[in-house]
Amino acid sequence: MENPLITEPLFSIGPVPITAPVLGTWAIMAVLMAGALWLRRRLTSQPDRVQTVAELLVTTLDGQIRDTMRRDPAPYRSLIGAIFVFVLVANWSSLIPGMEPPTAHIETDAALALIVFVATVYFGVKTQGLRRYLASFAEPSWVMIPLNIVEQITRTFSLIVRLFGNVMSGVFVIGIVLSLAGLFLPIPLMALDLLTGAVQAYIFAVLATVFIGSAVEGGHAPSAAEKQESSS
Amino acid sequence: MTADLVQVVSILSAALAVGFGALGPALAEGRAVAAAMEAIARQPEAAGTLSRTLFVGLAMIETTAIYALVVALLVLFANPFV
């Protein structure tokens, strides 16, 4: 059986080996970029069908960010939105015959989670200043400093493993079922995979929002009770 | 002979890890969903907030099962003793 933790390089540019997930990532980025540029060119004040859908997406995204962070969503919209759309398209790209979703390999997820980690530190330092951001690690008392630092690392790691495990296990199960029984049996599993992919993209984006929100606020992530208060 | 034994033990332990690792999160997710259902039934207007919090919580719980899966995969495919 194929080892899901190792990827074979397809070809190499100079000393850099290029694997299939990297090619898939480039293709997805090119498609998203072309779509975004095409949408921007045809923006009008009387929106047609495509523009209405895009505006609906952006409004929903803004609402989610505002509910979670209780702040103006403008500085975070592009990052969170790009992460959400990219992970969603990458998870659903398994529908294209012969393509394996790039998120089914741990390197892609590690790159995404590292982006979230760097963004957390960046937004924390930018809104609070370096001193206050570092001081927020000593909340509620200095005893918690090692725990808070470890928390930063483990939650990034769990972000990687969660996305990797969910997408990879979907691909794996479909491969096993396909090798056991013909054509039609994997189809319901593929439908389930679509649902898992969408939920995981949503969760990745929400967790990125929660992490950035907690770094920006200085204390801990807003608890469920606080969230409920803010939205009602 | 020893290599064969290591492989047999690896496969067994991978199956055990996933099997037992899935037990706890399954029970926990059941409890979480039950509590959320009760809350939605009592307060249907808060369904949006509740389901968002529920999804994030379920993802957190599910991570423990995924950890077990990753350990099983490590044992199967990246075993240092084979």
Short mmCIF file of C-alpha atoms in Angstrom, two decimals:
data_model
loop_
_atom_site.label_atom_id
_atom_site.label_comp_id
_atom_site.label_asym_id
_atom_site.label_seq_id
_atom_site.Cartn_x
_atom_site.Cartn_y
_atom_site.Cartn_z
CA MET A 1 0.00 0.00 0.00
CA GLU A 2 1.15 3.52 -0.73
CA ASN A 3 2.81 5.31 2.16
CA PRO A 4 0.84 8.50 2.93
CA LEU A 5 3.76 10.13 4.74
CA ILE A 6 6.23 10.07 1.83
CA THR A 7 5.84 11.85 -1.50
CA GLU A 8 7.94 11.02 -4.53
CA PRO A 9 9.37 13.97 -6.51
CA LEU A 10 8.03 14.20 -10.06
CA PHE A 11 10.85 16.32 -11.49
CA SER A 12 13.22 18.97 -10.16
CA ILE A 13 13.97 22.59 -11.02
CA GLY A 14 17.68 22.93 -10.34
CA PRO A 15 18.32 21.42 -6.89
CA VAL A 16 14.67 21.76 -5.79
CA PRO A 17 12.54 18.61 -6.21
CA ILE A 18 8.93 19.25 -7.22
CA THR A 19 6.26 16.82 -5.98
CA ALA A 20 2.69 16.27 -7.10
CA PRO A 21 1.12 18.20 -4.16
CA VAL A 22 3.26 21.23 -5.01
CA LEU A 23 2.06 21.13 -8.62
CA GLY A 24 -1.52 20.77 -7.38
CA THR A 25 -1.06 23.74 -5.06
CA TRP A 26 0.30 25.86 -7.91
CA ALA A 27 -2.62 24.89 -10.15
CA ILE A 28 -5.15 25.76 -7.44
CA MET A 29 -3.43 29.07 -6.75
CA ALA A 30 -3.42 29.91 -10.47
CA VAL A 31 -7.11 29.07 -10.82
CA LEU A 32 -8.07 31.11 -7.73
CA MET A 33 -5.93 34.04 -8.85
CA ALA A 34 -7.40 34.02 -12.36
CA GLY A 35 -10.90 33.79 -10.91
CA ALA A 36 -10.27 36.69 -8.56
CA LEU A 37 -8.81 38.91 -11.31
CA TRP A 38 -11.67 38.04 -13.65
CA LEU A 39 -14.19 38.89 -10.91
CA ARG A 40 -12.45 42.18 -10.20
CA ARG A 41 -12.52 43.22 -13.84
CA ARG A 42 -16.26 42.84 -14.09
CA LEU A 43 -17.26 44.54 -10.82
CA THR A 44 -20.19 46.89 -11.37
CA SER A 45 -22.61 48.77 -9.17
CA GLN A 46 -25.46 46.68 -10.59
CA PRO A 47 -24.24 43.21 -9.57
CA ASP A 48 -25.08 40.27 -11.79
CA ARG A 49 -25.40 36.69 -10.64
CA VAL A 50 -21.69 35.90 -10.16
CA GLN A 51 -20.95 39.13 -8.36
CA THR A 52 -23.92 38.61 -6.04
CA VAL A 53 -22.58 35.20 -5.01
CA ALA A 54 -19.13 36.68 -4.39
CA GLU A 55 -20.60 39.52 -2.34
CA LEU A 56 -22.66 37.05 -0.33
CA LEU A 57 -19.49 35.08 0.43
CA VAL A 58 -17.62 38.19 1.56
CA THR A 59 -20.55 39.39 3.71
CA THR A 60 -20.87 36.00 5.40
CA LEU A 61 -17.12 35.94 6.03
CA ASP A 62 -17.24 39.44 7.53
CA GLY A 63 -20.12 38.42 9.77
CA GLN A 64 -18.26 35.34 11.00
CA ILE A 65 -15.08 37.29 11.74
CA ARG A 66 -17.02 40.05 13.51
CA ASP A 67 -18.94 37.52 15.63
CA THR A 68 -15.77 35.70 16.66
CA MET A 69 -13.39 38.61 17.22
CA ARG A 70 -15.79 41.48 17.97
CA ARG A 71 -13.65 43.78 15.82
CA ASP A 72 -13.69 45.38 12.41
CA PRO A 73 -13.05 42.47 10.01
CA ALA A 74 -11.23 44.54 7.36
CA PRO A 75 -7.57 43.74 8.31
CA TYR A 76 -8.25 40.01 8.63
CA ARG A 77 -10.66 39.49 5.73
CA SER A 78 -8.07 38.78 3.05
CA LEU A 79 -6.04 36.29 5.11
CA ILE A 80 -8.96 34.33 6.56
CA GLY A 81 -10.87 34.41 3.28
CA ALA A 82 -7.86 33.23 1.26
CA ILE A 83 -7.21 30.40 3.73
CA PHE A 84 -10.85 29.32 3.66
CA VAL A 85 -11.22 29.40 -0.12
CA PHE A 86 -7.86 27.71 -0.70
CA VAL A 87 -8.48 24.87 1.76
CA LEU A 88 -12.01 24.37 0.41
CA VAL A 89 -10.86 24.18 -3.21
CA ALA A 90 -7.89 21.99 -2.26
CA ASN A 91 -10.13 19.55 -0.35
CA TRP A 92 -12.66 19.40 -3.18
CA SER A 93 -9.99 19.01 -5.86
CA SER A 94 -10.14 15.25 -5.26
CA LEU A 95 -13.21 15.34 -7.52
CA ILE A 96 -10.95 15.97 -10.52
CA PRO A 97 -9.94 12.56 -11.89
CA GLY A 98 -6.30 11.71 -11.28
CA MET A 99 -5.78 14.51 -8.78
CA GLU A 100 -5.03 13.95 -5.12
CA PRO A 101 -5.89 16.87 -2.83
CA PRO A 102 -2.67 18.66 -1.80
CA THR A 103 -4.01 18.95 1.77
CA ALA A 104 -3.79 15.13 2.03
CA HIS A 105 -0.03 15.58 2.42
CA ILE A 106 1.32 16.88 5.69
CA GLU A 107 3.68 19.43 4.12
CA THR A 108 0.86 21.53 2.63
CA ASP A 109 -0.97 21.59 5.96
CA ALA A 110 2.24 22.47 7.77
CA ALA A 111 2.74 25.42 5.43
CA LEU A 112 -0.84 26.63 6.00
CA ALA A 113 -0.58 26.27 9.77
CA LEU A 114 2.76 28.10 9.80
CA ILE A 115 1.10 30.97 7.92
CA VAL A 116 -1.56 31.09 10.63
CA PHE A 117 1.11 30.96 13.37
CA VAL A 118 3.12 33.83 11.84
CA ALA A 119 -0.08 35.83 11.29
CA THR A 120 -1.02 35.31 14.95
CA VAL A 121 2.28 36.75 16.15
CA TYR A 122 2.18 39.53 13.53
CA PHE A 123 -1.30 40.75 14.37
CA GLY A 124 -0.64 40.39 18.11
CA VAL A 125 2.50 42.54 17.93
CA LYS A 126 0.89 45.00 15.53
CA THR A 127 -2.20 45.76 17.61
CA GLN A 128 -0.72 45.48 21.12
CA GLY A 129 2.91 46.40 20.63
CA LEU A 130 5.78 44.03 21.34
CA ARG A 131 5.92 44.60 25.10
CA ARG A 132 2.23 44.09 25.74
CA TYR A 133 2.10 41.09 23.42
CA LEU A 134 4.95 39.40 25.29
CA ALA A 135 3.37 40.38 28.60
CA SER A 136 0.17 38.62 27.55
CA PHE A 137 2.05 35.34 27.86
CA ALA A 138 2.24 35.93 31.62
CA GLU A 139 -1.55 35.96 31.95
CA PRO A 140 -3.05 35.25 34.45
CA SER A 141 0.24 34.89 36.36
CA TRP A 142 3.90 34.29 35.52
CA VAL A 143 3.57 30.59 36.44
CA MET A 144 1.65 30.12 33.19
CA ILE A 145 4.48 31.31 30.89
CA PRO A 146 5.78 27.85 29.88
CA LEU A 147 2.24 26.55 29.46
CA ASN A 148 1.28 29.48 27.25
CA ILE A 149 4.36 29.02 25.06
CA VAL A 150 3.72 25.28 24.75
CA GLU A 151 0.09 26.05 23.90
CA GLN A 152 1.19 28.15 20.91
CA ILE A 153 3.18 25.23 19.51
CA THR A 154 0.71 22.44 20.24
CA ARG A 155 -2.26 24.25 18.77
CA THR A 156 -0.34 24.90 15.56
CA PHE A 157 0.62 21.23 15.51
CA SER A 158 -2.97 20.13 16.11
CA LEU A 159 -4.07 22.44 13.28
CA ILE A 160 -1.66 20.59 10.97
CA VAL A 161 -2.61 17.11 12.12
CA ARG A 162 -6.35 17.76 12.08
CA LEU A 163 -6.51 18.86 8.46
CA PHE A 164 -3.98 16.23 7.37
CA GLY A 165 -5.69 13.39 9.20
CA ASN A 166 -9.18 14.20 7.98
CA VAL A 167 -8.36 14.70 4.30
CA MET A 168 -5.78 11.92 4.16
CA SER A 169 -8.07 9.38 5.84
CA GLY A 170 -10.79 10.22 3.31
CA VAL A 171 -8.41 9.62 0.41
CA PHE A 172 -7.14 6.44 2.07
CA VAL A 173 -10.58 4.96 2.70
CA ILE A 174 -11.67 5.65 -0.88
CA GLY A 175 -8.50 3.97 -2.15
CA ILE A 176 -9.10 0.87 -0.01
CA VAL A 177 -12.79 0.60 -0.98
CA LEU A 178 -11.91 1.10 -4.64
CA SER A 179 -9.38 -1.73 -4.51
CA LEU A 180 -11.96 -3.99 -2.83
CA ALA A 181 -15.08 -3.28 -4.88
CA GLY A 182 -15.62 -1.73 -8.28
CA LEU A 183 -17.06 1.50 -9.48
CA PHE A 184 -20.15 2.54 -7.55
CA LEU A 185 -19.34 1.72 -3.95
CA PRO A 186 -16.89 4.64 -3.40
CA ILE A 187 -19.39 7.27 -4.59
CA PRO A 188 -21.24 7.72 -1.25
CA LEU A 189 -17.88 7.85 0.48
CA MET A 190 -16.78 10.57 -1.93
CA ALA A 191 -19.94 12.52 -1.09
CA LEU A 192 -19.08 12.17 2.60
CA ASP A 193 -15.58 13.37 1.75
CA LEU A 194 -17.03 16.54 0.20
CA LEU A 195 -18.90 17.25 3.44
CA THR A 196 -15.77 16.57 5.54
CA GLY A 197 -13.71 18.80 3.26
CA ALA A 198 -16.13 21.71 3.60
CA VAL A 199 -16.39 21.32 7.39
CA GLN A 200 -12.61 21.11 7.76
CA ALA A 201 -12.08 24.21 5.62
CA TYR A 202 -14.62 26.04 7.79
CA ILE A 203 -13.00 24.81 11.00
CA PHE A 204 -9.51 25.74 9.80
CA ALA A 205 -10.69 29.27 9.02
CA VAL A 206 -12.63 29.60 12.31
CA LEU A 207 -9.68 28.36 14.37
CA ALA A 208 -7.36 30.78 12.57
CA THR A 209 -9.82 33.56 13.45
CA VAL A 210 -10.00 32.44 17.08
CA PHE A 211 -6.19 32.27 17.41
CA ILE A 212 -5.66 35.69 15.83
CA GLY A 213 -8.52 37.07 17.91
CA SER A 214 -7.00 35.82 21.16
CA ALA A 215 -3.59 37.25 20.20
CA VAL A 216 -5.15 40.60 19.36
CA GLU A 217 -7.19 40.77 22.55
CA GLY A 218 -4.24 39.90 24.74
CA GLY A 219 -6.01 37.49 27.04
CA HIS A 220 -7.41 34.10 26.19
CA ALA A 221 -9.79 33.09 23.44
CA PRO A 222 -13.31 34.40 24.08
CA SER A 223 -15.29 31.72 25.84
CA ALA A 224 -18.56 30.39 24.53
CA ALA A 225 -20.57 32.52 26.93
CA GLU A 226 -18.85 35.70 25.76
CA LYS A 227 -19.42 34.75 22.12
CA GLN A 228 -23.09 34.23 22.79
CA GLU A 229 -23.36 37.60 24.45
CA SER A 230 -21.72 39.39 21.57
CA SER A 231 -23.98 37.93 18.90
CA SER A 232 -27.29 38.35 20.68
CA MET B 1 11.92 -13.99 12.48
CA THR B 2 12.21 -10.99 14.81
CA ALA B 3 11.40 -8.63 11.94
CA ASP B 4 8.26 -10.64 11.20
CA LEU B 5 7.28 -10.53 14.85
CA VAL B 6 7.82 -6.74 14.93
CA GLN B 7 5.57 -6.35 11.90
CA VAL B 8 2.81 -8.49 13.41
CA VAL B 9 2.96 -6.56 16.66
CA SER B 10 2.98 -3.25 14.74
CA ILE B 11 -0.16 -4.09 12.81
CA LEU B 12 -1.92 -5.32 15.93
CA SER B 13 -0.96 -2.26 17.93
CA ALA B 14 -2.00 0.08 15.10
CA ALA B 15 -5.46 -1.52 15.02
CA LEU B 16 -5.69 -1.35 18.81
CA ALA B 17 -4.58 2.30 18.84
CA VAL B 18 -7.25 3.36 16.36
CA GLY B 19 -9.92 1.19 17.99
CA PHE B 20 -9.41 2.41 21.52
CA GLY B 21 -8.45 5.91 20.43
CA ALA B 22 -11.81 6.29 18.70
CA LEU B 23 -13.81 5.22 21.78
CA GLY B 24 -13.29 8.28 23.93
CA PRO B 25 -13.85 10.94 21.26
CA ALA B 26 -16.96 9.09 20.04
CA LEU B 27 -18.53 9.21 23.50
CA ALA B 28 -17.43 12.81 23.99
CA GLU B 29 -18.81 13.94 20.63
CA GLY B 30 -22.10 12.23 21.41
CA ARG B 31 -22.37 14.12 24.69
CA ALA B 32 -21.44 17.42 23.05
CA VAL B 33 -24.00 17.04 20.26
CA ALA B 34 -26.68 15.96 22.75
CA ALA B 35 -26.03 19.04 24.87
CA ALA B 36 -26.11 21.30 21.81
CA MET B 37 -29.39 19.74 20.62
CA GLU B 38 -30.94 20.34 24.02
CA ALA B 39 -29.75 23.94 24.00
CA ILE B 40 -31.09 24.52 20.49
CA ALA B 41 -34.44 22.97 21.44
CA ARG B 42 -34.66 25.27 24.43
CA GLN B 43 -33.45 28.38 22.62
CA PRO B 44 -33.92 28.03 18.83
CA GLU B 45 -32.94 31.67 18.17
CA ALA B 46 -29.37 30.97 19.35
CA ALA B 47 -28.95 28.09 16.88
CA GLY B 48 -26.38 29.93 14.74
CA THR B 49 -23.99 30.72 17.58
CA LEU B 50 -24.50 27.30 19.13
CA SER B 51 -23.73 25.38 15.98
CA ARG B 52 -20.61 27.46 15.28
CA THR B 53 -19.29 26.83 18.79
CA LEU B 54 -20.33 23.19 18.47
CA PHE B 55 -18.38 22.73 15.25
CA VAL B 56 -15.22 24.20 16.72
CA GLY B 57 -15.62 22.07 19.84
CA LEU B 58 -16.22 18.93 17.81
CA ALA B 59 -13.07 19.64 15.82
CA MET B 60 -11.14 19.93 19.07
CA ILE B 61 -12.53 16.64 20.37
CA GLU B 62 -11.99 14.90 17.07
CA THR B 63 -8.32 15.83 17.14
CA THR B 64 -7.67 13.20 19.82
CA ALA B 65 -9.01 10.49 17.50
CA ILE B 66 -6.90 11.90 14.67
CA TYR B 67 -3.85 11.72 16.94
CA ALA B 68 -4.52 8.01 17.42
CA LEU B 69 -4.80 7.65 13.64
CA VAL B 70 -1.48 9.42 13.11
CA VAL B 71 0.18 7.20 15.72
CA ALA B 72 -1.20 4.15 13.91
CA LEU B 73 0.12 5.45 10.58
CA LEU B 74 3.53 6.10 12.11
CA VAL B 75 3.60 2.56 13.48
CA LEU B 76 2.59 1.13 10.12
CA PHE B 77 4.62 3.25 7.68
CA ALA B 78 7.41 4.97 9.57
CA ASN B 79 8.23 2.34 12.16
CA PRO B 80 11.80 2.81 13.42
CA PHE B 81 12.11 -0.83 14.53
CA VAL B 82 11.30 -2.61 11.26
#
